[in-house]
Coordinates of C-alpha atoms and ligand atoms in Angstrom, one line a residue:
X26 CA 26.6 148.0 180.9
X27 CA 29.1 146.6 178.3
X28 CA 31.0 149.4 176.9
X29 CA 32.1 148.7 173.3
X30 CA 36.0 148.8 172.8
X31 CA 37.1 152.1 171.5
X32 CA 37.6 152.7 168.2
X33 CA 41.1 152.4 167.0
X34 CA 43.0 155.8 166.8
X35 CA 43.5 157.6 163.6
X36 CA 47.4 157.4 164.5
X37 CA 49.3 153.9 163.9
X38 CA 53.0 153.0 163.1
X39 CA 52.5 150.7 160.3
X40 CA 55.1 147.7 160.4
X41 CA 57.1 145.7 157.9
X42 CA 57.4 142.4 159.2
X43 CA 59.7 141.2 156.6
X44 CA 61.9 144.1 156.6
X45 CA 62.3 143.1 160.5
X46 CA 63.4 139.5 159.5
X47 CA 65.2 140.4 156.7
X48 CA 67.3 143.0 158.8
X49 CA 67.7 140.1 161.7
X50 CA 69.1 137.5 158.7
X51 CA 71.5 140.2 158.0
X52 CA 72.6 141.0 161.3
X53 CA 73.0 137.0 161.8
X54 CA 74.8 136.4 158.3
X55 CA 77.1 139.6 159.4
X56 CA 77.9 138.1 162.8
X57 CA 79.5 135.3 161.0
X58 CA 80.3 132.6 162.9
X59 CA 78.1 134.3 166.1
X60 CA 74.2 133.8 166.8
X61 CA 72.5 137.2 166.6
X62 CA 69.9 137.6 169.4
X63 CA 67.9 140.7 169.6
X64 CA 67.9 143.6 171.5
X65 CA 63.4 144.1 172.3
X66 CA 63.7 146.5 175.4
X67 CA 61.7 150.0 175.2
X68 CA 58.6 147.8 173.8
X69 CA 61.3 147.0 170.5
X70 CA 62.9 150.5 170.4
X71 CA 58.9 151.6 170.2
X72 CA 58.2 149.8 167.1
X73 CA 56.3 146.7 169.6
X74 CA 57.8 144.1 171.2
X75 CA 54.6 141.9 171.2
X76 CA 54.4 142.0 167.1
X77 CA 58.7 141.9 166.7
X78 CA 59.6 138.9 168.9
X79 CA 57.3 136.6 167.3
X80 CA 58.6 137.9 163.7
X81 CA 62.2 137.8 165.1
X82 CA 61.6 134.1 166.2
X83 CA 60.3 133.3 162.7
X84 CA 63.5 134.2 161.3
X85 CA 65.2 132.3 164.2
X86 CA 66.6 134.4 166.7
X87 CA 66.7 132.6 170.0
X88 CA 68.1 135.1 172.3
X89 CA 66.2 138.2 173.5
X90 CA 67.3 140.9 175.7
X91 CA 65.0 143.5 177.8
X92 CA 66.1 146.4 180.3
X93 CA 63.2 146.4 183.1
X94 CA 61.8 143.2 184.8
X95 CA 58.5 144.5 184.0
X96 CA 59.3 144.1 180.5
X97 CA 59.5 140.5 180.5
X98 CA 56.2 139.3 180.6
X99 CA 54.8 140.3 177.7
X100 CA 57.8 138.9 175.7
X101 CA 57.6 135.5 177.4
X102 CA 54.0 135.2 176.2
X103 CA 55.3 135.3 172.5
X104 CA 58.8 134.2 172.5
X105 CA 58.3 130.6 172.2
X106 CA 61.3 128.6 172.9
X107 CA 63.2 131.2 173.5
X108 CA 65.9 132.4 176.4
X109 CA 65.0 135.9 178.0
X110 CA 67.4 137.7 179.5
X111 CA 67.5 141.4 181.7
X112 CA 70.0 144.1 181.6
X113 CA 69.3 145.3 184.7
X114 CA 69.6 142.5 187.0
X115 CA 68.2 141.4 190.1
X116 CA 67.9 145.0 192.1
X117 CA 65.4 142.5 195.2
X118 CA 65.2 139.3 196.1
X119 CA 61.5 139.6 194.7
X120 CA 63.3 140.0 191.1
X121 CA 65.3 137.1 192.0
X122 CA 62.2 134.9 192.7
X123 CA 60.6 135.9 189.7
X124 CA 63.1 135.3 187.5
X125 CA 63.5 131.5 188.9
X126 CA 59.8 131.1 189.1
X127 CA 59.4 131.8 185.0
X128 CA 63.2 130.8 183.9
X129 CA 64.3 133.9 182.9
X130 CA 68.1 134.9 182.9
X131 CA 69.3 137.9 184.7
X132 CA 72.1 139.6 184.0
X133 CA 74.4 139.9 186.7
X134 CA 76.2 143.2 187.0
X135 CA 77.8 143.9 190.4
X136 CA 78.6 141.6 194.0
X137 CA 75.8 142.3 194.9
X138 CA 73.7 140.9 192.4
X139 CA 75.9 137.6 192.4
X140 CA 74.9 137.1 195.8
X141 CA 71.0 138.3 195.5
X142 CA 71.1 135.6 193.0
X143 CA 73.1 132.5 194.8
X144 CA 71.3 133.7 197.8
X145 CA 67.9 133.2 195.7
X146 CA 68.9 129.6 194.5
X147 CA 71.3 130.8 191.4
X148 CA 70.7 128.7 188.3
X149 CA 71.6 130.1 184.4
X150 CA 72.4 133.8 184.7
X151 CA 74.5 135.9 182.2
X152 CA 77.4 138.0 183.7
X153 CA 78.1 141.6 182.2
X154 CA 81.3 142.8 182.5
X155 CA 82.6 146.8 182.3
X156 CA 85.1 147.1 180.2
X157 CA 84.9 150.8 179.8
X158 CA 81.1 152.0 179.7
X159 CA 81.4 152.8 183.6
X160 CA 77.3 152.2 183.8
X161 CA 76.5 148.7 184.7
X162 CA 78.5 145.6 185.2
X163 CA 81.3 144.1 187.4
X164 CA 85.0 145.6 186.8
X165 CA 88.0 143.5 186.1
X166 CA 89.7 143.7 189.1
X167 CA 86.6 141.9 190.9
X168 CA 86.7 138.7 188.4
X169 CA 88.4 136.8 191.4
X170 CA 85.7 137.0 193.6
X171 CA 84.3 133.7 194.8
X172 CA 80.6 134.8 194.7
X173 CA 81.1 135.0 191.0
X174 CA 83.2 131.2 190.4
X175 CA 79.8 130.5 191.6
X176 CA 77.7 131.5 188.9
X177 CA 76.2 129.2 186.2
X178 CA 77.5 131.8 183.8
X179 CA 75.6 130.9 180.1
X180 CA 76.5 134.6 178.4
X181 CA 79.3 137.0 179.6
X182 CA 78.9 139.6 178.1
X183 CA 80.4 143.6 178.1
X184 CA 79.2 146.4 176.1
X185 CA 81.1 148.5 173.5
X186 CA 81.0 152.4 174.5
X187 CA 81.8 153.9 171.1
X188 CA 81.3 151.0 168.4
X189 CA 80.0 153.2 165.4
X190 CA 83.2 155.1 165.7
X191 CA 86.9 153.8 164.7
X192 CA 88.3 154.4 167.9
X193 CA 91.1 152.9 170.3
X194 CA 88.6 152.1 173.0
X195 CA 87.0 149.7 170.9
X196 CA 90.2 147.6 170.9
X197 CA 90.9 147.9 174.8
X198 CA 87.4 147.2 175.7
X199 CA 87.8 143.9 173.0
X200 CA 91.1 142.8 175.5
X201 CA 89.1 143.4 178.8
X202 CA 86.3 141.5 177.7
X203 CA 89.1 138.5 176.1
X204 CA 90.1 139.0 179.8
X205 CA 86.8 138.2 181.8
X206 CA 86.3 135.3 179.4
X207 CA 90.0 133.3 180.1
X208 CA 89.1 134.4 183.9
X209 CA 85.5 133.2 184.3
X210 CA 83.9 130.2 183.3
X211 CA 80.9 130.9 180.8
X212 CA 78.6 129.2 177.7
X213 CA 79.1 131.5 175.7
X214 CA 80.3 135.0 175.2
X215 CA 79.0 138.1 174.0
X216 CA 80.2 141.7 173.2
X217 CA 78.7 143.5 170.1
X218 CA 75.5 145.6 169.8
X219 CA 74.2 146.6 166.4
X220 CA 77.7 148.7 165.2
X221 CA 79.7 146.1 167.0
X222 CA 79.0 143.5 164.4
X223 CA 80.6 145.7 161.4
X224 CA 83.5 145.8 163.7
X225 CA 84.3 142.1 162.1
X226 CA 85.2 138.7 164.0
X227 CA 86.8 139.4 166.6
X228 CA 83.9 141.0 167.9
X229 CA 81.5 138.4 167.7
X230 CA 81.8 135.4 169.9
X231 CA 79.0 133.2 170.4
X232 CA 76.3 135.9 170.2
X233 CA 76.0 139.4 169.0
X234 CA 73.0 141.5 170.6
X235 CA 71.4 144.0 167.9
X236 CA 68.8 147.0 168.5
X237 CA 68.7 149.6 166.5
X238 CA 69.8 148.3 163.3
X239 CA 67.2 145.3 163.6
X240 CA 64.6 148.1 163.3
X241 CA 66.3 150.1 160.6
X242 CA 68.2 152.4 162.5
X243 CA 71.7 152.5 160.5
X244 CA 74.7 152.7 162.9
X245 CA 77.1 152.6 160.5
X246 CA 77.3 153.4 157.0
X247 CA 78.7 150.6 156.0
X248 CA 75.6 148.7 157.0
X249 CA 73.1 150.6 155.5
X250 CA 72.9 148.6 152.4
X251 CA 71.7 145.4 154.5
X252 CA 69.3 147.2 156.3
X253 CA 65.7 148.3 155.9
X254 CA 63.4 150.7 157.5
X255 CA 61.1 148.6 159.7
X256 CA 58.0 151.4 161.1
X257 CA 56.3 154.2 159.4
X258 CA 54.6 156.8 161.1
X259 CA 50.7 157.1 159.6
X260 CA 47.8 159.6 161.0
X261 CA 44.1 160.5 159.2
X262 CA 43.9 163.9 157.8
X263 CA 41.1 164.7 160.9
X264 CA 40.5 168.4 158.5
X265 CA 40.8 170.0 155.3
X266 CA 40.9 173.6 155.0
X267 CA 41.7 176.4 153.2
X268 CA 44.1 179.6 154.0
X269 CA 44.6 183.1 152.3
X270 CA 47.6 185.2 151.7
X271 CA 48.6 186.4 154.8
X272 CA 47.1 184.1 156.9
X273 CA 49.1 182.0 159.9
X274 CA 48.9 178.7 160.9
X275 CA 49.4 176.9 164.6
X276 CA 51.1 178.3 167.7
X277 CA 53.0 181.5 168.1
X278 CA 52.1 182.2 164.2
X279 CA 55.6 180.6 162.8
X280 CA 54.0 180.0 159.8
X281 CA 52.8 182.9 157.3
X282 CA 50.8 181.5 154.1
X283 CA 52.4 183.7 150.7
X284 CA 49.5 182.0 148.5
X285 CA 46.0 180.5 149.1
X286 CA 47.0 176.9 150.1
X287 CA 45.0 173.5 151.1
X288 CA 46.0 172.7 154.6
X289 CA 45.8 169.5 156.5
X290 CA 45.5 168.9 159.7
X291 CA 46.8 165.4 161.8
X292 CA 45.7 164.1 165.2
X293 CA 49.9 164.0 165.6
X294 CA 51.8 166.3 168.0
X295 CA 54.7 165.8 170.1
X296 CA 53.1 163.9 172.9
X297 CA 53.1 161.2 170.5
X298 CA 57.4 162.0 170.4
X299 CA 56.9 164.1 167.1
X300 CA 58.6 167.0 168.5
X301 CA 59.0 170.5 167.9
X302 CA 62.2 170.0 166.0
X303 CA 59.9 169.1 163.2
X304 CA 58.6 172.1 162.5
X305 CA 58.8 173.6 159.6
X306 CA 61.6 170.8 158.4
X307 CA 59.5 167.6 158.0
X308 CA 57.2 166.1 155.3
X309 CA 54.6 163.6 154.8
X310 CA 53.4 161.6 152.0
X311 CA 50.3 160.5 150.3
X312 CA 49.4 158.8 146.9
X313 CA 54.2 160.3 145.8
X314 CA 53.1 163.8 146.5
X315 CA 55.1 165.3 149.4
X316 CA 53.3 167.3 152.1
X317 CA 55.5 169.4 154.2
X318 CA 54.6 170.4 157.4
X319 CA 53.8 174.0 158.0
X320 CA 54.7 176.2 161.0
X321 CA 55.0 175.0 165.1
X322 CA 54.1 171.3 166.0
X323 CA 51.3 170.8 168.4
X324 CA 51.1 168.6 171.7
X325 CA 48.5 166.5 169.3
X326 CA 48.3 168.5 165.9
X327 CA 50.1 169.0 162.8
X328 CA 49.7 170.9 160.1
X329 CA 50.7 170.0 156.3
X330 CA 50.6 171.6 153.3
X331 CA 48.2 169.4 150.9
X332 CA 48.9 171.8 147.7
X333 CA 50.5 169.5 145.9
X334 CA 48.0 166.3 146.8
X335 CA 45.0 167.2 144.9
X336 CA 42.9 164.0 145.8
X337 CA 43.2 163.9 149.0
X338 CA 40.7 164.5 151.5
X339 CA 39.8 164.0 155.3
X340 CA 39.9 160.7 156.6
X341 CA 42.4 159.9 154.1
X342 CA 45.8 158.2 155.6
X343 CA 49.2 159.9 155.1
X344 CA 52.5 158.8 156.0
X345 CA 55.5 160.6 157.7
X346 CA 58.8 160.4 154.9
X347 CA 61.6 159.9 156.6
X348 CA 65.0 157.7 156.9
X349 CA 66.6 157.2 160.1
X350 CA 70.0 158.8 159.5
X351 CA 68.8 161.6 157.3
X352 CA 66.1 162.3 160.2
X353 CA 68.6 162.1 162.8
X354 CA 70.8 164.5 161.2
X355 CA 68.1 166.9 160.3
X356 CA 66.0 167.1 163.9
X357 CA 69.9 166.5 165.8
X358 CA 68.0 164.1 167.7
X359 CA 69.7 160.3 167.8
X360 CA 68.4 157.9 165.5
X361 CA 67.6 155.7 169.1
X362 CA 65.6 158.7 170.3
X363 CA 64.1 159.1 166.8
X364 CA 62.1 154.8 167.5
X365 CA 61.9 155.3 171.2
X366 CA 59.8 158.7 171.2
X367 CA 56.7 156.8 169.3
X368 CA 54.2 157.4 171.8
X369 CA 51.9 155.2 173.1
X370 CA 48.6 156.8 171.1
X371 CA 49.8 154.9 168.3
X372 CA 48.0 152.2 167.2
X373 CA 50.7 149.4 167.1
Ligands
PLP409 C1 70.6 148.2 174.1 C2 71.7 147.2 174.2 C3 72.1 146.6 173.1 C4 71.7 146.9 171.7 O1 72.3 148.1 171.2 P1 72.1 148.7 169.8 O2 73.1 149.8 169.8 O3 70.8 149.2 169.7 O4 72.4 147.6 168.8 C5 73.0 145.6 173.2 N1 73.6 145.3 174.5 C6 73.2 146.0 175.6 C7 73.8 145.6 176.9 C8 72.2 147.0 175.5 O5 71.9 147.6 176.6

């Protein structure tokens, strides 16, 4: 029997592809003299790596980092010309092999990894220095090694702990990573993410490496003028309905109607990483009005109050309201976790 493909889900995280350039041409023009490349792990921070890279490539960005091997493929398919590189490094020689076999660079963070990779055949890698994070990459006092005069290092990079903040350890982790690059022989060198780039030249070598702020997550204020949001959360109203006085609405009855009301209800819920911490605090949109949300969020249902939307109906599309910073500092969850919850029921 050929079963017809199902229908497409009345849940989808409608995407501005020219926001997405126009944030990337920012992020380059603000990196100065510096390339930007493009942070597209976590399928694009959840917005969709298979619809960003192509967009990002358009605008020219030529340098794309992922986290997880397995998160390669689907970006080599669209990246064009492209280089590919992944944070995590080679963990097995079968990681080593498959990056060789489809000429992807892995970023070398410890010995060991040097060697899996000269072991493997070597060829262009990128080197990631700790300067201060303590999480992945090979310390200082190991730049002498001889496994690592080895490499065929193209980036060395290092990664700033703290960069949205005005702190000292911005500085020292800028001298460790000056350090590695008069100690180790290299393309071309790399130390800022997204808030790293405000942090002005000195920052920026050869290539800076934005996330967030590509898909309008604002890392620092002073950025937030060059930066648009990129994804918009959209469901169908799946029923209309109509509550008295005194009537409650969803779990645990956290909701208690004062006046008859026209509710709403969307196929949304925190499985899709709409969580709980909405409740009660966020609002939607349709046609300007403003629908807030009423009472607990469901695993797939929310409710919203449709008072002030007179027109619409079920079936109708409405669309969750809500900036990154403002949203972070209302739910206290992190803009990063904010992208990166989008489930996958969305339609992308
Ligand atoms: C995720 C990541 C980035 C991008 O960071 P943002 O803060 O999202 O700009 C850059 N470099 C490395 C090593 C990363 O892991």
């Amino acid at each position: 029997m050929n079963r017809p493909t199902a229908p497409s889900p009345a849940l989808r995280l409608e995407f501005d592809a020219e926001a997405l350039q126009s944030n990337w041409r920012a992020l380059d023009r603000l990196s100065g003299r510096a390339r930007a490349g493009a942070a597209v792990k976590a399928n694009s921070y959840g917005v969709g790596a298979v619809r960003a890279v192509p967009v990002l490539h358009q605008a020219g960005c030529r340098d794309f980092f992922v986290a997880h091997w397995a998160e390669a493929a689907e970006i080599l398919d669209v990246m064009g010309d492209a280089s590919l590189s992944v944070l995590h490094g080679p963990c097995s020689e079968e990681d080593a092999a498959y990056a060789r076999a489809v000429g992807i660079k892995p970023v070398i963070n410890s010995l060991r990894q040097a060697r899996l990779w000269q072991d493997a055949g070597g060829g262009a890698c990128d080197l990631m220095v700790d300067t201060g994070m303590n999480r992945l990459g090979v310390s200082l006092h190991e730049l002498g090694e001889p496994v690592l005069a080895e490499l065929e290092v193209d980036t060395l990079l290092s990664h700033l702990v703290s960069a949205e903040e005005d702190v000292a350890l911005n500085e020292r982790q800028r001298q460790g990573w000056r350090e590695a690059c008069a100690a180790l022989p290299h393309q071309r060198a790399s130390l800022a993410n997204s808030a790293g780039i405000a942090l002005g030249e000195a920052f920026h070598g050869d290539l800076t490496r934005p996330g967030i702020a590509l898909y309008g997550g604002v890392p620092r204020p002073e950025m937030a003028a060059d930066l648009h949001p990129v994804i918009r959360p959209q469901a169908a109203l799946l029923q209309v309905r109509q509550v008295q006085p005194g009537e409650t609405i969803g779990y645990n009855a956290t909701f208690t109607a004062t006046r008859a009301m026209r509710v709403g209800t969307i196929g949304l819920g925190y499985a899709d990483g709409y969580l709980r911490c909405w409740s009660g605090k966020g609002h939607f949109t349709a046609g300007g009005h403003v629908l807030p949300v009423l009472g607990r969020i469901s695993m797939d249902l929310t409710v919203v109050d449709l008072s002030q939307a007179g027109q619409v109906g079920e079936g109708d599309w409405i669309t969750a309201e809500y900036a990154l910073p403002e949203a972070a500092a209302q739910t206290g969850l992190s803009q990063y976790e904010l992208l990166t919850l989008m489930g996958r029921r969305f339609n992308r």
